[in-house]
Amino acid sequence: MVSSTPAPHYARLSIALHWLMLVLLAAVYALIELRGLFPKDSAERNLMKDLHFMLGLSVFVLVWLRLAMRLSRPTPPILPKPPAWQTGLAHLMHLALYLLMIGMPLAGWLILSAADKPVPFFGLELPHLIGPNPDQAKFIKGWHERVGSWGYWLIGLHALAGLYHHYVVRDNTLLRMLPYK
Ligand code: HEM
């Protein structure tokens, strides 16, 4: 018999993608922030930048699968039900996070294209999205860096909200996203 009770957890694939995305984003940020530990044009610094590009592009590949999972299945309900304003804010935050996961890699790809630099992806070289244009590269890079720093706030607030629900409100918000038997 098929139960009509909504599942208490996200699907296993959604849970796996959520935590994999966290690891990828942490690595993408750490690699680019810590590149300054090595001198310009050193092999180490170039490797860190290449890994930033490739892991960032992996976020771009995986985000579509995440979105498909999110849109094709009902979201497990939070119990007890939070006030409507909190649900609205959470939806806005999720939208902003999806835009970050799509927009940042795309902007990065555009920077390398406009700067006429190779776009590496695990042994492949991806095609340029636009023609060479140093001014455009500079402009998009400015936005990539600006929005990247907003990303710290988005991700930090999202994590804080999850912990607040778990430890203060004591509802199942976080438990729905944890691996289960
Ligand atoms: C979710 C994905 C991504 C995030 C969160 C992200 C974040 C960042 C941040 C925060 C910076 C600025 C660091 C600073 O202020 O010095 C940066 C720089 C940069 N990113 Fe990304 N990035 C992502 C994906 C990508 C991708 C996919 C590419 C290219 C394919 C890329 C290309 C670049 C480039 C060219 C720079 C400037 C590096 C330099 O001049 O040394 N990014 N990124």
XYZ file of C-alpha atoms and ligand atoms in Angstrom:
224
model
C 0.000 0.000 0.000
C 1.330 3.470 -0.876
C 1.373 5.800 2.143
C -0.012 9.323 1.698
C 2.109 10.627 4.608
C 4.831 12.986 3.250
C 8.406 11.679 3.702
C 10.110 13.148 6.801
C 13.430 13.516 4.917
C 14.716 14.853 1.638
C 15.555 12.167 -0.955
C 18.955 10.499 -0.464
C 20.287 12.047 -3.695
C 19.208 15.549 -2.561
C 20.893 15.013 0.815
C 24.098 13.758 -0.852
C 24.106 16.709 -3.280
C 23.478 19.223 -0.478
C 26.522 18.113 1.562
C 28.707 17.569 -1.517
C 27.886 21.143 -2.584
C 28.956 22.415 0.845
C 32.324 20.650 0.504
C 32.759 21.932 -3.069
C 31.886 25.522 -2.151
C 34.230 25.455 0.872
C 37.037 24.202 -1.403
C 36.229 26.750 -4.163
C 36.403 29.630 -1.636
C 39.457 28.303 0.234
C 41.451 27.725 -2.966
C 40.928 31.245 -4.277
C 41.368 32.983 -0.910
C 44.571 31.079 -0.098
C 46.190 31.467 -3.523
C 48.036 34.514 -2.132
C 50.180 32.171 -0.018
C 52.158 31.456 -3.191
C 53.933 33.919 -5.503
C 52.276 35.013 -8.754
C 52.753 32.558 -11.649
C 54.124 29.832 -9.335
C 53.006 26.253 -10.143
C 51.225 26.031 -6.754
C 49.236 29.221 -7.292
C 48.253 28.227 -10.820
C 47.141 24.803 -9.583
C 44.989 26.440 -6.904
C 43.379 28.673 -9.516
C 42.775 25.753 -11.894
C 41.172 23.766 -9.060
C 39.026 26.822 -8.220
C 37.828 26.886 -11.832
C 37.217 23.128 -12.091
C 35.451 22.672 -8.743
C 33.418 25.821 -9.428
C 32.363 24.355 -12.779
C 31.457 21.109 -10.969
C 29.031 23.175 -8.866
C 27.538 24.429 -12.139
C 27.100 20.857 -13.434
C 25.569 19.515 -10.204
C 23.253 22.436 -9.445
C 20.934 21.446 -12.323
C 20.510 17.973 -10.845
C 19.769 19.564 -7.459
C 17.219 21.882 -9.010
C 15.565 19.007 -10.888
C 15.304 17.024 -7.638
C 13.918 20.049 -5.804
C 11.294 20.816 -8.445
C 10.232 17.235 -9.120
C 9.533 16.173 -5.532
C 7.538 17.619 -2.652
C 9.674 19.293 0.014
C 9.371 17.415 3.328
C 7.388 19.600 5.746
C 8.940 21.313 8.771
C 7.206 20.162 11.954
C 5.951 22.043 13.894
C 5.097 24.406 11.031
C 7.057 27.720 11.244
C 5.312 31.108 10.805
C 4.640 32.155 7.183
C 7.240 34.974 7.265
C 9.988 32.471 8.129
C 8.946 30.162 5.299
C 8.942 33.150 2.904
C 12.430 34.219 4.032
C 13.723 30.655 3.685
C 12.406 30.467 0.106
C 14.097 33.779 -0.741
C 17.349 32.530 0.775
C 17.157 29.261 -1.205
C 16.492 31.211 -4.407
C 19.542 33.416 -3.714
C 21.696 30.318 -3.058
C 20.591 28.698 -6.333
C 21.333 31.952 -8.190
C 24.800 31.995 -6.557
C 25.493 28.377 -7.587
C 24.453 29.132 -11.183
C 25.636 32.734 -11.572
C 29.102 32.514 -9.990
C 30.455 29.647 -12.132
C 28.872 31.173 -15.223
C 30.524 34.534 -14.454
C 33.854 32.746 -13.871
C 33.548 30.988 -17.241
C 32.755 34.355 -18.876
C 35.816 35.994 -17.223
C 38.192 33.364 -18.615
C 36.484 33.563 -22.031
C 36.710 37.362 -22.232
C 40.310 37.257 -20.949
C 41.081 34.732 -23.729
C 42.395 32.209 -21.167
C 41.853 28.429 -21.210
C 38.829 27.067 -19.299
C 40.075 23.775 -17.799
C 37.700 20.993 -16.739
C 39.398 17.781 -15.565
C 41.509 17.206 -18.662
C 39.101 18.944 -21.038
C 39.250 22.510 -22.267
C 35.785 24.057 -22.438
C 34.867 26.424 -25.294
C 34.839 30.172 -24.720
C 31.357 31.618 -24.195
C 32.242 35.079 -25.535
C 35.026 36.608 -27.611
C 38.135 38.280 -26.140
C 37.425 41.629 -24.499
C 39.709 42.768 -21.626
C 37.251 45.469 -20.442
C 34.421 42.960 -20.249
C 36.702 40.492 -18.411
C 37.561 43.194 -15.854
C 33.914 44.193 -15.420
C 32.664 40.621 -14.893
C 35.599 39.876 -12.563
C 34.577 42.844 -10.392
C 31.063 41.398 -10.062
C 32.359 37.843 -9.553
C 34.422 39.045 -6.587
C 31.640 41.270 -5.178
C 28.941 38.599 -5.372
C 31.474 36.036 -4.095
C 31.818 38.042 -0.878
C 28.011 38.301 -0.559
C 28.065 34.492 -0.840
C 29.812 34.243 2.544
C 26.843 36.004 4.138
C 24.266 33.913 2.298
C 25.917 30.614 3.172
C 26.634 31.735 6.760
C 23.032 32.888 7.369
C 21.654 29.700 5.796
C 23.826 27.575 8.124
C 22.927 29.706 11.174
C 19.205 29.390 10.382
C 19.553 25.583 10.208
C 21.350 25.487 13.566
C 18.827 27.897 15.144
C 15.943 25.646 14.072
C 17.731 22.567 15.409
C 19.012 23.825 18.755
C 16.634 26.667 19.676
C 13.281 25.956 17.991
C 13.988 22.199 18.121
C 12.013 21.348 14.991
C 13.021 18.908 12.212
C 14.431 21.489 9.734
C 18.006 20.178 9.900
C 17.098 16.528 10.524
C 15.312 16.439 7.134
C 18.686 17.102 5.470
C 20.726 14.541 7.438
C 21.503 11.033 6.136
C 19.096 8.423 7.504
C 18.735 4.644 7.497
C 30.344 28.685 -6.974
C 31.396 28.941 -7.692
C 32.389 30.039 -7.441
C 32.588 30.863 -6.360
C 31.788 30.900 -5.062
C 33.705 31.718 -6.673
C 34.228 32.680 -5.820
C 35.297 33.503 -6.118
C 35.800 34.517 -5.252
C 35.280 34.833 -3.843
C 36.820 35.136 -5.905
C 37.594 36.390 -5.464
C 38.734 36.220 -4.617
C 39.307 37.613 -4.301
O 38.560 38.520 -3.928
O 40.494 37.761 -4.471
C 36.980 34.516 -7.198
C 37.921 34.861 -8.156
C 37.987 34.319 -9.422
N 37.213 33.291 -9.921
Fe 35.700 32.358 -8.935
N 34.153 31.413 -7.931
C 33.396 30.398 -8.433
C 33.534 29.755 -9.646
C 34.449 30.124 -10.630
C 34.595 29.478 -11.919
C 33.777 28.267 -12.382
C 35.572 30.140 -12.588
C 36.120 29.890 -13.957
C 35.782 28.896 -14.752
C 36.039 31.212 -11.727
C 37.001 32.140 -12.077
C 37.552 33.079 -11.235
C 38.618 33.992 -11.601
C 39.288 34.097 -12.971
C 38.897 34.755 -10.456
C 40.011 35.813 -10.310
C 41.260 35.050 -9.898
C 42.514 35.891 -9.937
O 42.527 36.921 -10.567
O 43.499 35.471 -9.317
N 35.355 31.174 -10.546
N 36.024 33.523 -7.303
